Short mmCIF file of C-alpha atoms and ligand atoms in Angstrom, two decimals:
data_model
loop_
_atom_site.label_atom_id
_atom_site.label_comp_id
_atom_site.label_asym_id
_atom_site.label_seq_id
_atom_site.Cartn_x
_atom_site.Cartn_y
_atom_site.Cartn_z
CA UNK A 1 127.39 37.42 -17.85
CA UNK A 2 124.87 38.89 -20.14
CA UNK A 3 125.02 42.29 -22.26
CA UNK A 4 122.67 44.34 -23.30
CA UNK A 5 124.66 46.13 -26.06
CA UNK A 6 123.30 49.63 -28.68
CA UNK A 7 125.05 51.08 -31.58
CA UNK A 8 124.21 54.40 -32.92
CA UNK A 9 127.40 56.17 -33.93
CA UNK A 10 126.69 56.00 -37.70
CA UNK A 11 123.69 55.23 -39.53
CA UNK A 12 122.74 51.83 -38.30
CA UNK A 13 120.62 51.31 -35.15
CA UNK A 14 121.45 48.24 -33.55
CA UNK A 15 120.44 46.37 -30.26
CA UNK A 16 121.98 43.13 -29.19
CA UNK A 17 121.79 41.27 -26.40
CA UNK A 18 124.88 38.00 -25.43
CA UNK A 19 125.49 35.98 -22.80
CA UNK A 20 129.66 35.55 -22.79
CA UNK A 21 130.41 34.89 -26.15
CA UNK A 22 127.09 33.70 -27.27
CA UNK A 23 124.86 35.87 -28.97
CA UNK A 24 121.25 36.30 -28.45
CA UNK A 25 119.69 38.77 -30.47
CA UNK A 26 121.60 41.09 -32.61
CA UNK A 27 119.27 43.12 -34.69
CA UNK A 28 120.07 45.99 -37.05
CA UNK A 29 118.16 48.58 -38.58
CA UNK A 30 119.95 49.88 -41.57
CA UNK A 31 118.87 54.10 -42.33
CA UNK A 32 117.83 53.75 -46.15
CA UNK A 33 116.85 56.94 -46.26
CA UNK A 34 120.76 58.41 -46.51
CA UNK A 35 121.49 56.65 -49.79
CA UNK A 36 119.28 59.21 -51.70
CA UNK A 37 122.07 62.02 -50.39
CA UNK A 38 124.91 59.23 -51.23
CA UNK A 39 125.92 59.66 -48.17
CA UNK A 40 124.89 59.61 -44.17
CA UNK A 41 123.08 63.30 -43.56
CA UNK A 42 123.77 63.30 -39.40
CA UNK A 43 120.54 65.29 -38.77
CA UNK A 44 118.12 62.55 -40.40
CA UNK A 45 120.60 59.89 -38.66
CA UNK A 46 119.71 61.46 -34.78
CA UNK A 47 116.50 61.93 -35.74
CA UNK A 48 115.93 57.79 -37.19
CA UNK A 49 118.32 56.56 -33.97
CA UNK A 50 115.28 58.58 -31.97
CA UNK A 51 112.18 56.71 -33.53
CA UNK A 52 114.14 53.33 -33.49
CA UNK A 53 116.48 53.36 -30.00
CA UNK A 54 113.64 51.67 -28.15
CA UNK A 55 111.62 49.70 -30.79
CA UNK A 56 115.04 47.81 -31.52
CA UNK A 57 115.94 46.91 -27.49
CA UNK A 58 112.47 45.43 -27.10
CA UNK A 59 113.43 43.58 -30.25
CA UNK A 60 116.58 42.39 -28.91
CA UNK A 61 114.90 41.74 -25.68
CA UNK A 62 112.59 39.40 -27.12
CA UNK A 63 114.30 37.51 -29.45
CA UNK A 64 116.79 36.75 -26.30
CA UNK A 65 114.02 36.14 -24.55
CA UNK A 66 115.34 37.60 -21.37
CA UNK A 67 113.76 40.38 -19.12
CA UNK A 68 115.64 43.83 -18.19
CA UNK A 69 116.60 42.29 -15.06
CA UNK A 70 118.12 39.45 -16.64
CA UNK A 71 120.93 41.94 -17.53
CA UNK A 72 124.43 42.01 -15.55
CA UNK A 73 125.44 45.15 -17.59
CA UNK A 74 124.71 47.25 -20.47
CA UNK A 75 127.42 48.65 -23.13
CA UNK A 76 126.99 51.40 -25.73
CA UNK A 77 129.46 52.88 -28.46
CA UNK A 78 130.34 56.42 -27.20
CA UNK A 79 132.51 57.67 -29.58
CA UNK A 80 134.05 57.86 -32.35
CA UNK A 81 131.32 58.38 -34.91
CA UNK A 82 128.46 61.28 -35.21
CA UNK A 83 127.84 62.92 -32.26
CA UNK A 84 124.43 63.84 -32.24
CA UNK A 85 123.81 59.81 -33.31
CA UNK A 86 125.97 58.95 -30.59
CA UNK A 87 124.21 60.65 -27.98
CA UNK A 88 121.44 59.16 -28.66
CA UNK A 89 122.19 55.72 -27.54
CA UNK A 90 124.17 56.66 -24.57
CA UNK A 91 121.69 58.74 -23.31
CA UNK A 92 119.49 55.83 -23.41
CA UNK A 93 121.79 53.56 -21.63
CA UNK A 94 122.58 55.78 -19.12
CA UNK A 95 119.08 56.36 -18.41
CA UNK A 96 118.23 52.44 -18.46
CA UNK A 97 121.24 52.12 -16.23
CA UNK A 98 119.91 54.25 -13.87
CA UNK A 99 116.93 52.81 -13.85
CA UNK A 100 117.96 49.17 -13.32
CA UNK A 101 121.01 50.18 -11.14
CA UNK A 102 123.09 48.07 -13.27
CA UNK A 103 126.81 48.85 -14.53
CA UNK A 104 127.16 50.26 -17.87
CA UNK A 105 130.22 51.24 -19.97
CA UNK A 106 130.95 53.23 -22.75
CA UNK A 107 133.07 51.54 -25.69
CA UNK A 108 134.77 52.91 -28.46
CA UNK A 109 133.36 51.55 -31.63
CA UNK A 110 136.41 50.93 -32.82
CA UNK A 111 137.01 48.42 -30.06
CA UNK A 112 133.45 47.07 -30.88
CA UNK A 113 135.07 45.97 -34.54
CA UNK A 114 138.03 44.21 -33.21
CA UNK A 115 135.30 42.33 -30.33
CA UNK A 116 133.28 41.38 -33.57
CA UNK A 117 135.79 39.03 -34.93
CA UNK A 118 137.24 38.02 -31.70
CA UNK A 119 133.04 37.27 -31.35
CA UNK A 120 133.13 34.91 -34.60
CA UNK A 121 135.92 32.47 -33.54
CA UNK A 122 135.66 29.62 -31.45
CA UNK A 123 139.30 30.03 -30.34
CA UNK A 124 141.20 33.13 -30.40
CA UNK A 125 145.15 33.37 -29.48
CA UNK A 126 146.78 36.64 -28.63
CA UNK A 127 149.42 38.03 -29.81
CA UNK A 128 147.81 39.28 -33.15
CA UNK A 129 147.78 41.94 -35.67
CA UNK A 130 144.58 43.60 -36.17
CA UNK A 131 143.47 45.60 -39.45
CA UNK A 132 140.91 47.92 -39.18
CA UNK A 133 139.20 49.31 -42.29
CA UNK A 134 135.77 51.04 -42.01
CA UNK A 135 134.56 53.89 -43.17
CA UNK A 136 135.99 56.24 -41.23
CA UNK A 137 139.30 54.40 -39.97
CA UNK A 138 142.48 52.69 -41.44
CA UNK A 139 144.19 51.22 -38.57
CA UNK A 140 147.22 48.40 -38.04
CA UNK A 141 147.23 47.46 -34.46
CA UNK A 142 148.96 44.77 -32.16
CA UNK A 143 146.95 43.23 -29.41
CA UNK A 144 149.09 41.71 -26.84
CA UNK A 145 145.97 40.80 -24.70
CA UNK A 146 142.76 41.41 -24.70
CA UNK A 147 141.82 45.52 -24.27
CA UNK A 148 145.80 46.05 -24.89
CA UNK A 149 146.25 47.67 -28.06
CA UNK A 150 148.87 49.35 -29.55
CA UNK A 151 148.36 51.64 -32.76
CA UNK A 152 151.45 51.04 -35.56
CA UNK A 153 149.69 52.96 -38.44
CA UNK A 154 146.78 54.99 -39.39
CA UNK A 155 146.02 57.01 -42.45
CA UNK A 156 147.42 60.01 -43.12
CA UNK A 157 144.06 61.73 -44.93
CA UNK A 158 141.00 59.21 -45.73
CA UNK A 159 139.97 56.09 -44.56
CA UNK A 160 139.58 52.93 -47.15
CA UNK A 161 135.74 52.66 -46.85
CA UNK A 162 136.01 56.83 -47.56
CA UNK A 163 137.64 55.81 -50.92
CA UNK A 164 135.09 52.91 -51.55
CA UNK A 165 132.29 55.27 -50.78
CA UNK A 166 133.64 58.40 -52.72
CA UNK A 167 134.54 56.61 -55.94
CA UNK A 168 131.56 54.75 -55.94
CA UNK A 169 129.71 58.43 -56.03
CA UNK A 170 132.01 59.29 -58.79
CA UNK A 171 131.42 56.25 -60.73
CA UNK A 172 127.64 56.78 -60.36
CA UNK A 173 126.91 53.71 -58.17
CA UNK A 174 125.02 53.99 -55.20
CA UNK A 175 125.37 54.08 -51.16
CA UNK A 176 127.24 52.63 -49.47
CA UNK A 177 130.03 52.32 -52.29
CA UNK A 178 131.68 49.37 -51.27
CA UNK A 179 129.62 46.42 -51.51
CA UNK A 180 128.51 47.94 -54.99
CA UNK A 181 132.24 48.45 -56.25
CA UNK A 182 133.00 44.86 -55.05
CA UNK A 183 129.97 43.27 -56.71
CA UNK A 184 131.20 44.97 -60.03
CA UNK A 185 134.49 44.39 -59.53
CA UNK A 186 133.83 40.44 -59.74
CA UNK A 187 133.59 40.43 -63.32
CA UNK A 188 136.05 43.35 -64.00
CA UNK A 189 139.94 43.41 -64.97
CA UNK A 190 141.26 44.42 -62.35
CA UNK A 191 144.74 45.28 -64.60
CA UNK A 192 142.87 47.17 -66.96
CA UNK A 193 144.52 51.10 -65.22
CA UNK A 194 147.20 51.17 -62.74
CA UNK A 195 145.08 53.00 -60.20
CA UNK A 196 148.12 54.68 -57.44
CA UNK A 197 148.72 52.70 -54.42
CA UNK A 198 150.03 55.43 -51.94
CA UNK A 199 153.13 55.09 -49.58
CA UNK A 200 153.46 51.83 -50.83
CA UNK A 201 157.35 51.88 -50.55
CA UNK A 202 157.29 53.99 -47.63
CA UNK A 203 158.73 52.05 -44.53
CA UNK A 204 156.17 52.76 -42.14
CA UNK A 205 152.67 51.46 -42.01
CA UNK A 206 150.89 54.58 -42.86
CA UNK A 207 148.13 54.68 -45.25
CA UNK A 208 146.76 57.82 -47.61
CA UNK A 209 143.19 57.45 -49.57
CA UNK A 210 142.71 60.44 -51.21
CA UNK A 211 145.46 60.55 -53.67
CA UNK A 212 144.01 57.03 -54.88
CA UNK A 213 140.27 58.99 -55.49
CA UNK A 214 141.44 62.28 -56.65
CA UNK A 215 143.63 59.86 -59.61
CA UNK A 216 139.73 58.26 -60.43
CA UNK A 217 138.13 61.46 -61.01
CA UNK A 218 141.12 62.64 -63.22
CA UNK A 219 140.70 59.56 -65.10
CA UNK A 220 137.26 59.90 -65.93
CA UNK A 221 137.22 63.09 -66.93
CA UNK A 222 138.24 62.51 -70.74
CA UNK A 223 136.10 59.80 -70.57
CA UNK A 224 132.44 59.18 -72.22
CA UNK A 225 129.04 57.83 -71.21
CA UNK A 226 129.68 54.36 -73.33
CA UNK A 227 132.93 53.83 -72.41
CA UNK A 228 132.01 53.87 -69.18
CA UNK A 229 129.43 51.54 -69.55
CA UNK A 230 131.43 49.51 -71.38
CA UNK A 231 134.16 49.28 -68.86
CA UNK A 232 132.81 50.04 -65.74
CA UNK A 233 133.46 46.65 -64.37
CA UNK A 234 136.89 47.00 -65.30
CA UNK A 235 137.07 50.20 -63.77
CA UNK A 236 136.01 49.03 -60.25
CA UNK A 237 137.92 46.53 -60.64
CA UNK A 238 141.06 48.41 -60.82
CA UNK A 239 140.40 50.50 -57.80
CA UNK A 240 139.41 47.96 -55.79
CA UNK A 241 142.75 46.63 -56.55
CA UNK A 242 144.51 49.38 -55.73
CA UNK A 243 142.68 49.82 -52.58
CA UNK A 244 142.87 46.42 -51.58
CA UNK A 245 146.71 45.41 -52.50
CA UNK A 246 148.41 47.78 -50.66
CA UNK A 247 146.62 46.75 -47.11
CA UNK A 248 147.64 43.57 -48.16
CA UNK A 249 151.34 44.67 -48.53
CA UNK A 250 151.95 46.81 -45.21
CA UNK A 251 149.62 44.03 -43.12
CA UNK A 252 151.94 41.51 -43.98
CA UNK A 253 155.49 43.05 -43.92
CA UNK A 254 153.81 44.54 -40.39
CA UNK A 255 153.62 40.73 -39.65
CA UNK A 256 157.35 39.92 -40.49
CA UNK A 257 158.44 42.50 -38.55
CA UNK A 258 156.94 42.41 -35.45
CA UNK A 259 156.54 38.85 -35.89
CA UNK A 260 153.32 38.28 -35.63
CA UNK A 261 151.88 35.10 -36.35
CA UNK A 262 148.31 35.78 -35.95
CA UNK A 263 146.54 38.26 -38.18
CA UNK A 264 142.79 39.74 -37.83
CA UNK A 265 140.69 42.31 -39.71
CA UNK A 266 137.75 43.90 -38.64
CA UNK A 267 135.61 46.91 -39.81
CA UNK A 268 133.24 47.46 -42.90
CA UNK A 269 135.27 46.92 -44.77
CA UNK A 270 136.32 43.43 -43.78
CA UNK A 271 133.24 41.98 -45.79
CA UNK A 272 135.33 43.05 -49.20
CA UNK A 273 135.48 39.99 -51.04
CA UNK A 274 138.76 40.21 -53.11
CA UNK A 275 140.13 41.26 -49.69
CA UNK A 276 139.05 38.18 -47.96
CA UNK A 277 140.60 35.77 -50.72
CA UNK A 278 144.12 37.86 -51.11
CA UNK A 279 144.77 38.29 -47.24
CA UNK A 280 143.84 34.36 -47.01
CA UNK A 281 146.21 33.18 -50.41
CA UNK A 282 149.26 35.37 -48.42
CA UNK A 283 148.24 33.64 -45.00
CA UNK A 284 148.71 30.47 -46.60
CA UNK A 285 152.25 31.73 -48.76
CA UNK A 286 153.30 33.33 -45.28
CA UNK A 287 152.38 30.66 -42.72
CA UNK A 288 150.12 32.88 -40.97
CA UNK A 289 147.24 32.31 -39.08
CA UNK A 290 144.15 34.70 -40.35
CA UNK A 291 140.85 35.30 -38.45
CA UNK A 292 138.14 36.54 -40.69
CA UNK A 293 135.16 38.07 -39.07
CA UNK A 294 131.85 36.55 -39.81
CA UNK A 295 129.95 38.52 -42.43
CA UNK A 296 127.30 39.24 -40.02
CA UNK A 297 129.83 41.28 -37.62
CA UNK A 298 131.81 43.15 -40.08
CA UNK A 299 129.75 46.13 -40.50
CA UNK A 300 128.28 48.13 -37.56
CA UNK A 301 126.35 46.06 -35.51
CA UNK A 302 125.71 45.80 -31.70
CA UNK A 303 126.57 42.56 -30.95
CA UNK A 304 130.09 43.80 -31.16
CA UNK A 305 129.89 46.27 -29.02
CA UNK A 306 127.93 43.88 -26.45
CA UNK A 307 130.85 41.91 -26.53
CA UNK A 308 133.40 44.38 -26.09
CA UNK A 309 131.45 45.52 -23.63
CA UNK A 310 131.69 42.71 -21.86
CA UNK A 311 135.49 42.02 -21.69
CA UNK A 312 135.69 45.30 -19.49
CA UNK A 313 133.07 44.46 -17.61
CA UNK A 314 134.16 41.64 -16.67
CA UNK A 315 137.27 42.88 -15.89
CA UNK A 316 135.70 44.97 -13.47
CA UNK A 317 135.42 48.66 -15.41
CA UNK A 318 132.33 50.58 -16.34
CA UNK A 319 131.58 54.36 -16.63
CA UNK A 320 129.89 56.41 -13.93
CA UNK A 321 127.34 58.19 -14.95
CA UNK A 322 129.26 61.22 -16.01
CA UNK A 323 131.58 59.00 -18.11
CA UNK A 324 134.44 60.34 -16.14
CA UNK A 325 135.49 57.44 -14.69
CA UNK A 326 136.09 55.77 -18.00
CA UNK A 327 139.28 53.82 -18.52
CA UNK A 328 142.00 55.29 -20.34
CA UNK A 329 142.08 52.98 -23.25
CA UNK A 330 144.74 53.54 -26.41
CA UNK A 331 142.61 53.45 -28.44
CA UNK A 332 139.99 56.15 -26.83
CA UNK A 333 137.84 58.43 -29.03
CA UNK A 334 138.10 62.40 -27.96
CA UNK A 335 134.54 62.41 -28.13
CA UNK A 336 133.04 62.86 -24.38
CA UNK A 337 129.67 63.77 -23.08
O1 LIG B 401 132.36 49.55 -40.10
P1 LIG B 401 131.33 50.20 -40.94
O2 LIG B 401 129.98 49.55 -41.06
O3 LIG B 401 131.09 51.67 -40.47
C1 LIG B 401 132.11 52.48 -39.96
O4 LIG B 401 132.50 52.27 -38.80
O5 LIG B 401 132.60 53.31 -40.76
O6 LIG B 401 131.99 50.37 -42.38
C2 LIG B 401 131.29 50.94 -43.43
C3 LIG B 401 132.22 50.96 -44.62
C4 LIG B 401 131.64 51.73 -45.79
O7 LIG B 401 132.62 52.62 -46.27
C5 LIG B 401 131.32 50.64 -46.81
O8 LIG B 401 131.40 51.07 -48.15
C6 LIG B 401 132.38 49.62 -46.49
O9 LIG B 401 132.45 49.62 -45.08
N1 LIG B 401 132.06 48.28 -46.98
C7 LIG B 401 132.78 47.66 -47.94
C8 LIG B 401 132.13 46.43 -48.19
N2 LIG B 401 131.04 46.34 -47.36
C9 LIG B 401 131.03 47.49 -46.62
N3 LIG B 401 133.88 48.05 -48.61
C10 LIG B 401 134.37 47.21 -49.54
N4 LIG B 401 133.78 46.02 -49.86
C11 LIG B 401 132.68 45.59 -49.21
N5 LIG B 401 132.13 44.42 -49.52
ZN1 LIG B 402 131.93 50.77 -37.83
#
């Protein structure tokens, strides 16, 4: 079966094109112009998903070389994300839809993260526990099967790649926070200030983010120019530590108790480095199998959407044209058009 798949729900376009769990094309056009705002301005983000919707299909067409009729069905995120980015790209795969009286389906981008690991393994063996961490969500969630999800804990306030973002801004680094935090953090201390890991003996798998930036910008207000240059390694560090540790901590006691042998992560988030090496040292401790997502399909792309896309597809569900018929999923966005 092959996909046609767009992602606009943020500030990357993206147009990818797969044929079961082979990818084709999957390119990405990343919106510089937000970082200037440190931060994604929605209005400029419609307006860019506009200019690039089609330029970016007839890129994925071609590097698949395939034609539009070569497509069995087309998927697009619909929700959750901006909406006047979002309606962009399914207004453009409804239309193509219509036009080559193919199925299409809307898929919550969410979804889309969990299909981009399940996209970079060879094998993949259900049940598992998945964590999400992007910038907008903080998710634990078991996956009996594929597209059945059940969510075990969110956050109560921000979302991890918030509190990336947000103290990056604070520690005058630039946009998107993450990657630059986790760059500095590499030759930092990361036991240089006990930064607050929140809920951490709480029994349930909740998560809270903005205690954990509100304590950064109390600690740097006493604080000078040189001192932070001096330390600022150290500093991000820190707070990637604290960020980092306790997903590490409710993940795996989430494991024990529901026990869980397989463990995923998907989301922006997912390409943290210090993340990546923790999660796999416990994996090892723990006898636990971890999937990692390739680099490539951690942040948004459409590729992952494609593929999610496809599992419902296959399965025999799309969205009519009014998105009305769309299947009641657990882990459905309130957005609807
Ligand atoms: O999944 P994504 O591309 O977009 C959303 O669905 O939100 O995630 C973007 C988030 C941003 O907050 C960004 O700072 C974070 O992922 N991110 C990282 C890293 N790379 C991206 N956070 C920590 N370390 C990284 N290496
Ligand atoms: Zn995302």
């Amino acid at each position: 079966m092959v996909v046609l798949g767009v992602e606009t729900s943020c500030d990357e376009t993206s147009a990818a094109v797969i044929r079961g769990d082979t990818v084709l094309s999957n390119v990405i056009s990343s919106q510089e112009i937000h970082s200037r705002f440190g931060g994604v301005v929605p209005e400029l983000a419609s307006r860019a998903h506009i200019r690039l919707v089609v330029p970016m299909v007839r890129e994925a067409m071609k590097e698949a070389q395939l034609d539009f009729t070569d497509l069995d069905g087309l998927a697009v995120t619909h929700g959750p994300g901006l909406v006047g980015a979002l309606l962009v790209g399914v207004n453009f795969i409804k239309g193509l839809a219509l036009a080559l009286d193919r199925p299409f389906i809307g898929v919550n981008h969410i979804e889309g993260h969990i299909y981009g690991n399940i996209l970079s393994q060879q094998t993949f063996e259900f049940p598992v526990l998945f964590l999400i961490i992007s910038g907008g969500h903080t998710q634990l969630v078991l996956m009996k099967d594929h597209l059945q999800y059940k969510i075990i804990g969110t956050t109560r306030d921000d979302a991890v790649g918030e509190a990336f973002d947000k103290g990056a801004k604070l520690l005058g680094l630039g946009y998107p926070g993450g990657p630059e935090i986790d760059k500095r953090a590499l030759n930092g201390d990361s036991t240089f200030y006990p930064f607050p890991q929140a809920l951490a003996r709480d029994k349930g798998y909740e998560f809270s983010y903005s205690g954990l930036k509100t304590s950064l910008l109390t600690y740097l207000q006493d604080k000078d120019k040189s001192f932070l240059q001096e330390h600022l390694d150290d500093i991000c560090a820190s707070y990637q530590f604290a960020a980092v540790e306790i997903l590490i901590k409710k993940t795996m006691r989430a494991a024990r108790e529901f026990h869980i042998n397989n463990i995923a992560i998907a989301g922006g988030v997912a390409a943290n480095s210090r993340l990546r090496k923790r999660l796999e040292e416990e994996c090892r401790h723990n006898n636990r199998h971890l999937y990692l997502p390739d680099m490539q399909f951690c942040t948004d792309n459409a590729a992952m959407i494609a593929r999610a896309g496809l599992e419902y597809l296959r399965n025999g569900f799309y969205s009519e044209q009014n998105l009305n018929a769309y299947p009641s999923l657990a882990l459905q966005s309130v957005t609807t058009f």
